mmCIF file of C-alpha atoms in Angstrom:
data_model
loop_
_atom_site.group_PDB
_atom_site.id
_atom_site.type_symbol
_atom_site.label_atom_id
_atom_site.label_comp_id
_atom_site.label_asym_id
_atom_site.label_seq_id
_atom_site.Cartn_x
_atom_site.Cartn_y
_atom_site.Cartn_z
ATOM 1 C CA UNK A 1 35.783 63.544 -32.832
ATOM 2 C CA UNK A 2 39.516 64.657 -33.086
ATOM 3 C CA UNK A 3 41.934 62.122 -33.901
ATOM 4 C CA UNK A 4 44.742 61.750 -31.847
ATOM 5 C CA UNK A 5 45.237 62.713 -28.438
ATOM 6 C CA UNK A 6 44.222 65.370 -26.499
ATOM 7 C CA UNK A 7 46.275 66.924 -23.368
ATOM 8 C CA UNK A 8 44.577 69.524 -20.600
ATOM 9 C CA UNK A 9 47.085 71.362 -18.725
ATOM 10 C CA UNK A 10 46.476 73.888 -16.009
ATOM 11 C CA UNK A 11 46.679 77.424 -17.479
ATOM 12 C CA UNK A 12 46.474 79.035 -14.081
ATOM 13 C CA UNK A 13 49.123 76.381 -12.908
ATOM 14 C CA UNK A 14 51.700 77.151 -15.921
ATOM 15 C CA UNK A 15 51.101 80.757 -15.011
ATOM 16 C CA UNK A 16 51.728 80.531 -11.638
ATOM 17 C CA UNK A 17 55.049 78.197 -12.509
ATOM 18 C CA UNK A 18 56.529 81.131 -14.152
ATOM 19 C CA UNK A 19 56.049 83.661 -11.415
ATOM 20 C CA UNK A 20 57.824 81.484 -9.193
ATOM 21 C CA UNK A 21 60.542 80.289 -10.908
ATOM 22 C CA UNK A 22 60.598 84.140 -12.037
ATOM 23 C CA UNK A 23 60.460 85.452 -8.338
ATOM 24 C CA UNK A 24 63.541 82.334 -7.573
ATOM 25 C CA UNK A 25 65.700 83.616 -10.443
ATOM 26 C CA UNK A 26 65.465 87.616 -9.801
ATOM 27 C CA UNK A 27 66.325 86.215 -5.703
ATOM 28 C CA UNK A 28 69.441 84.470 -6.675
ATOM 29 C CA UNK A 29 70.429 87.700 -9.467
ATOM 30 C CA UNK A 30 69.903 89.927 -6.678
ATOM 31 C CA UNK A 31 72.052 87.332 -4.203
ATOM 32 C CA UNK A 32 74.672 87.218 -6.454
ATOM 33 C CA UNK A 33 75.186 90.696 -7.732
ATOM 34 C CA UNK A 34 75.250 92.161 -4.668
ATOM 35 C CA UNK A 35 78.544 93.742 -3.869
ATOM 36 C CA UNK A 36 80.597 92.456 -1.227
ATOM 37 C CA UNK A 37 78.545 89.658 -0.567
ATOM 38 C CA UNK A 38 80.174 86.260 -0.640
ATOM 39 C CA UNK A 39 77.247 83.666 -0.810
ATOM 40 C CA UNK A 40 78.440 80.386 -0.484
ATOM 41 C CA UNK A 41 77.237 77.926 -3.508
ATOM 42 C CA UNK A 42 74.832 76.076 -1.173
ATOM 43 C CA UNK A 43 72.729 79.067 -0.277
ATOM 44 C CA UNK A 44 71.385 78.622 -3.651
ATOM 45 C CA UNK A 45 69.833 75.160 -3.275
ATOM 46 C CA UNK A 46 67.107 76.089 -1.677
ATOM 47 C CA UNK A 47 66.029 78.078 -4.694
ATOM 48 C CA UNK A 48 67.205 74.900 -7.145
ATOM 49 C CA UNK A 49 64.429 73.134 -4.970
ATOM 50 C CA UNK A 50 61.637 75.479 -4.941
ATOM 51 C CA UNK A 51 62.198 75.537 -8.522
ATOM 52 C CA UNK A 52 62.052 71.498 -9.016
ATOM 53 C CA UNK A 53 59.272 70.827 -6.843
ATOM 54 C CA UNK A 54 57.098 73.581 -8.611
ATOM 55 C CA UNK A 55 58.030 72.183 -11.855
ATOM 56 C CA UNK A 56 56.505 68.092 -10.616
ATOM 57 C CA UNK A 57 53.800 70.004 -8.860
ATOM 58 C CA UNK A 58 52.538 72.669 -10.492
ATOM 59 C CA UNK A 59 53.706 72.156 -14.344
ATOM 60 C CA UNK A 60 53.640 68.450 -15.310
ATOM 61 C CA UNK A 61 50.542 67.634 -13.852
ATOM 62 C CA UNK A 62 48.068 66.910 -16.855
ATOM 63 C CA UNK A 63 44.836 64.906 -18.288
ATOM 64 C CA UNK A 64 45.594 63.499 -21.469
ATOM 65 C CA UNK A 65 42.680 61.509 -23.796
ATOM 66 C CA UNK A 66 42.691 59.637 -26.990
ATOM 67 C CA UNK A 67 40.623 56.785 -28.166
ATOM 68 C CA UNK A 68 41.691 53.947 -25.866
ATOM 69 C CA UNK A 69 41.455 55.629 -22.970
ATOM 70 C CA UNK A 70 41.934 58.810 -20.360
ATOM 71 C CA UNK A 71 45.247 59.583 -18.573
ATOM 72 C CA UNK A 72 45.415 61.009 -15.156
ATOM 73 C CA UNK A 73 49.117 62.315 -14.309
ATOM 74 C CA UNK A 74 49.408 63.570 -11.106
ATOM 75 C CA UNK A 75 52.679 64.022 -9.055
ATOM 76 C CA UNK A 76 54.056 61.261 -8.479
ATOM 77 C CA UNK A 77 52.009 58.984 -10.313
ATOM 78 C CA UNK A 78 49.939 58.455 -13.694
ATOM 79 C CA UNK A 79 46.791 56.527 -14.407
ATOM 80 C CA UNK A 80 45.593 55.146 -17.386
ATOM 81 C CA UNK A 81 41.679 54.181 -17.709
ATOM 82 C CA UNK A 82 40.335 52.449 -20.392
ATOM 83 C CA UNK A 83 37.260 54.185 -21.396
ATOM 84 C CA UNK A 84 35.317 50.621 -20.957
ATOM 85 C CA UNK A 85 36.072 51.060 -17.210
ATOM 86 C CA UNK A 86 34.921 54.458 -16.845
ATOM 87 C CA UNK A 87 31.406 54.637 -15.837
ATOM 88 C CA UNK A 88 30.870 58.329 -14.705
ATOM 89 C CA UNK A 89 32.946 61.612 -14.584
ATOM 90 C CA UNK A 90 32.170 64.906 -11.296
ATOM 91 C CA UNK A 91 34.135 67.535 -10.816
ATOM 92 C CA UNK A 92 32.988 68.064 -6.998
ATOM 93 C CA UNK A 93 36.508 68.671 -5.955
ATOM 94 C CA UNK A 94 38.378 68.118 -8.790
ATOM 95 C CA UNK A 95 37.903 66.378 -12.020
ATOM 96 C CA UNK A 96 37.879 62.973 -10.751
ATOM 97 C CA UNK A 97 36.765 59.814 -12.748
ATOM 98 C CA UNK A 98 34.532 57.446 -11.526
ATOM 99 C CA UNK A 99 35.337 53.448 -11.779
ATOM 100 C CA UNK A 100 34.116 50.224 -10.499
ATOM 101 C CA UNK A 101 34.952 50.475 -7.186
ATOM 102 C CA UNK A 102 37.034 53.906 -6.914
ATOM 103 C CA UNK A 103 37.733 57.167 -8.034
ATOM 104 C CA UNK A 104 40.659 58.524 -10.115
ATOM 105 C CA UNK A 105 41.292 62.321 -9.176
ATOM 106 C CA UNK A 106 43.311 64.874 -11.319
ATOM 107 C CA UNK A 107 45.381 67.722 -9.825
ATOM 108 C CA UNK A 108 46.051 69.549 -12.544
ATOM 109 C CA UNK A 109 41.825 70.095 -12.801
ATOM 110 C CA UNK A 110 40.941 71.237 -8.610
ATOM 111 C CA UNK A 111 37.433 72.638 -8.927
ATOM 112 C CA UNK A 112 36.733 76.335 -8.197
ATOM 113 C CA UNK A 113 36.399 77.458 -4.820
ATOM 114 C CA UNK A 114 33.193 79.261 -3.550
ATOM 115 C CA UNK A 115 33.998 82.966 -4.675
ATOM 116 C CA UNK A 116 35.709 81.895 -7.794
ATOM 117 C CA UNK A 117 32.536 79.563 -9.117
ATOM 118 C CA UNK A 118 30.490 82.269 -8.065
ATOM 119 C CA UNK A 119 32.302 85.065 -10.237
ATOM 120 C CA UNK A 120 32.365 82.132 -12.868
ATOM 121 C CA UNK A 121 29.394 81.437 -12.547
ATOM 122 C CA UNK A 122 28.192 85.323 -13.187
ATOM 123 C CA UNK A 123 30.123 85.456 -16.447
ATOM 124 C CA UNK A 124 28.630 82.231 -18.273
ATOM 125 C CA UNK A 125 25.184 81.278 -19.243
ATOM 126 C CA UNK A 126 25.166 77.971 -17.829
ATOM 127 C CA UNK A 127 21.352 77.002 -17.318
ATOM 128 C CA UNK A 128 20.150 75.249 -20.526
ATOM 129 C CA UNK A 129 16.751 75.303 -19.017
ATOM 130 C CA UNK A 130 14.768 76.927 -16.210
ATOM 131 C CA UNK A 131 15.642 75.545 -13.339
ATOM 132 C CA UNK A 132 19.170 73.677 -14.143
ATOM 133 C CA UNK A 133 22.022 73.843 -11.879
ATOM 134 C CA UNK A 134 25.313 73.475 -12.962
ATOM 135 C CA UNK A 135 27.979 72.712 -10.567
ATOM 136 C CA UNK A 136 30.665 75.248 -10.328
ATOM 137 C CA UNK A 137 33.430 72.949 -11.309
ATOM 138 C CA UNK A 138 31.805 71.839 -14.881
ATOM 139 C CA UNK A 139 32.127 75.786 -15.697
ATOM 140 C CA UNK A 140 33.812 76.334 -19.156
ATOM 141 C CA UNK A 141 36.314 78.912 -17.656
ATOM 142 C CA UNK A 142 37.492 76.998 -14.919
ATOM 143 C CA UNK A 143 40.612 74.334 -15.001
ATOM 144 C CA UNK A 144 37.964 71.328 -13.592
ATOM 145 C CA UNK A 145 35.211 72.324 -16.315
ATOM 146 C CA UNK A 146 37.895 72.435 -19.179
ATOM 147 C CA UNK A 147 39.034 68.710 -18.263
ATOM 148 C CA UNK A 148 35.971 67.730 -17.902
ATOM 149 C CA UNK A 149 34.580 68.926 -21.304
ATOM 150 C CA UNK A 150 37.818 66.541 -22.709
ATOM 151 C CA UNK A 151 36.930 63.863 -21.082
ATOM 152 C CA UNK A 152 33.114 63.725 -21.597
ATOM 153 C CA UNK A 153 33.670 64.932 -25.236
ATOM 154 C CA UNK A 154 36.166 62.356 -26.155
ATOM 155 C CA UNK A 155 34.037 59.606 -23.747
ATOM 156 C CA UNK A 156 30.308 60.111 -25.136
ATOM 157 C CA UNK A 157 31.974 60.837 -28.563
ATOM 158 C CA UNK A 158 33.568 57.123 -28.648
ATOM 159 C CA UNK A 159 30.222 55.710 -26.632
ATOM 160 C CA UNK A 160 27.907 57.002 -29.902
ATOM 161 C CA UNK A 161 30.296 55.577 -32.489
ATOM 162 C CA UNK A 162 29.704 52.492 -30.918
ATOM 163 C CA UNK A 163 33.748 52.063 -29.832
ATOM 164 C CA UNK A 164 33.003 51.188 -26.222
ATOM 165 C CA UNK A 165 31.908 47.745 -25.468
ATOM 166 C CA UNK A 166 29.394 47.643 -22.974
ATOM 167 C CA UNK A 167 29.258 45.650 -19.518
ATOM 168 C CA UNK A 168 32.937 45.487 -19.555
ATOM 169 C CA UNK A 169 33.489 48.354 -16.582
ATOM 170 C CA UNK A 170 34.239 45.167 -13.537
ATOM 171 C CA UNK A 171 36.629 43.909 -15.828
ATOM 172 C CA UNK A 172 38.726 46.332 -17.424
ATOM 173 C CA UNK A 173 41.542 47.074 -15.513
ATOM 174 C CA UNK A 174 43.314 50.421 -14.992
ATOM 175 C CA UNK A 175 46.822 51.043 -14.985
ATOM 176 C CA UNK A 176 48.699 52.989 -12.483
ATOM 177 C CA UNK A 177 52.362 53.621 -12.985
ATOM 178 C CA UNK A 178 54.696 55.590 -10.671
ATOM 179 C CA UNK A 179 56.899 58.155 -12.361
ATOM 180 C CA UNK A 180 60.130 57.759 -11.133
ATOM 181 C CA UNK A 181 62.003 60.819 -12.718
ATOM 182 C CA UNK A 182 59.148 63.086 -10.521
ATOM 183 C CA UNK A 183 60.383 60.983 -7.477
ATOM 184 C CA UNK A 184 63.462 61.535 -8.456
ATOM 185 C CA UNK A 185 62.980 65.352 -8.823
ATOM 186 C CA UNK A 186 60.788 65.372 -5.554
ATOM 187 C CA UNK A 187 63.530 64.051 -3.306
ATOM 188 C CA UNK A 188 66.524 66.005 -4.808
ATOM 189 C CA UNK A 189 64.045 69.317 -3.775
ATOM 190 C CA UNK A 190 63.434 68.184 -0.575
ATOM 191 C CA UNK A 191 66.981 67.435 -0.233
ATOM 192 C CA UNK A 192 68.013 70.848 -1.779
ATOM 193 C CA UNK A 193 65.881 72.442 0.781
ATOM 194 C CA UNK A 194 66.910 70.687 3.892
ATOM 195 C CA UNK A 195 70.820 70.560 3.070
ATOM 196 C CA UNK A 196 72.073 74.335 3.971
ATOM 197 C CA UNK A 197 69.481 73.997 7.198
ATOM 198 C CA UNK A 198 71.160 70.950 8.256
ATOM 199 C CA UNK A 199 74.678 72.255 7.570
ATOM 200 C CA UNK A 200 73.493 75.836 9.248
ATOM 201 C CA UNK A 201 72.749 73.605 12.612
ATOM 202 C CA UNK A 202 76.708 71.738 12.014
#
């Protein structure tokens, strides 16, 4: 078991960060260096806000695990789960952990879609036995199986150490937090975006 913590990020959404805010900053070079063009500063927010919401959406997003517990940031939001409250982990959609009651979903971990699993699918041996079926989403190569490999490994690795009481799961609360400096970031995009519209209409 590795000491510590853990942290899953989205390579596919890191990659896909970059392109954007690449594509955003060769628009505004290409806005600005274009002669005789006199762009007023506010043309430019849109791109600021592209930029900022890709950066809550697309780059922060993570699953995070170390011995207490698993930690689901999403957007807006993060949730912590004590690992005596989890009692199972799917990746039907996404990684999503299963408590009393509820389930905990991470963005950063969507499961593959039909043609993706499948071309997954062909490029792993997955069946341990005649007749197994894996679900697409607990493939190795895909952003859903990867989480979900961290949390099982870290979760069955504590449960066989004996480090996770038992019949605790109704009574462990989880703790959801909102992150404010996403909000934050979220509205100032939005608010990028919409300000030259509005002031286009004026």
């Amino acid at each position: 078991m590795a000491p510590g913590t853990e942290t899953f990020r989205s390579r596919f959404n890191h990659v896909l960060s970059c392109v954007i805010w690449a594509v955003c900053a060769a628009i505004a070079a290409v806005v600005v260096l274009t002669p005789g063009e006199h762009v007023p500063v506010v043309a430019a927010l849109p791109l600021l806000g592209i930029a900022g919401a890709t950066w809550i959406l697309l780059w922060r997003p993570h699953v995070a695990v170390d011995d207490a517990a698993v930690t689901i940031a999403n957007a807006t939001h993060a949730v912590r789960i004590p690992w005596e409250a989890v009692i199972h982990v799917d990746t039907k959609y996404s990684l999503a952990v299963h408590v009393p009651g509820r389930r905990y979903t991470a963005i950063a971990a969507p499961a593959p879609g039909r043609m993706t699993g499948f071309a997954a699918r062909r490029g792993e041996d997955v069946a341990a036995e005649p007749g197994d079926r894996v679900r697409p989403g607990d493939l190795a190569s895909t952003d859903s199986g990867r989480a979900a490999q961290l949390v099982r490994g870290r979760w069955e690795a504590l449960r066989d150490a004996g480090r996770i009481e038992s019949g605790l799961a109704d009574r462990t609360r989880t703790g959801r937090r909102p992150d404010l400096l996403a909000i934050a970031v979220l509205a100032g995009s939005l608010a990028a975006v919409l300000l030259p519209l509005a002031l286009g209409r004026g």
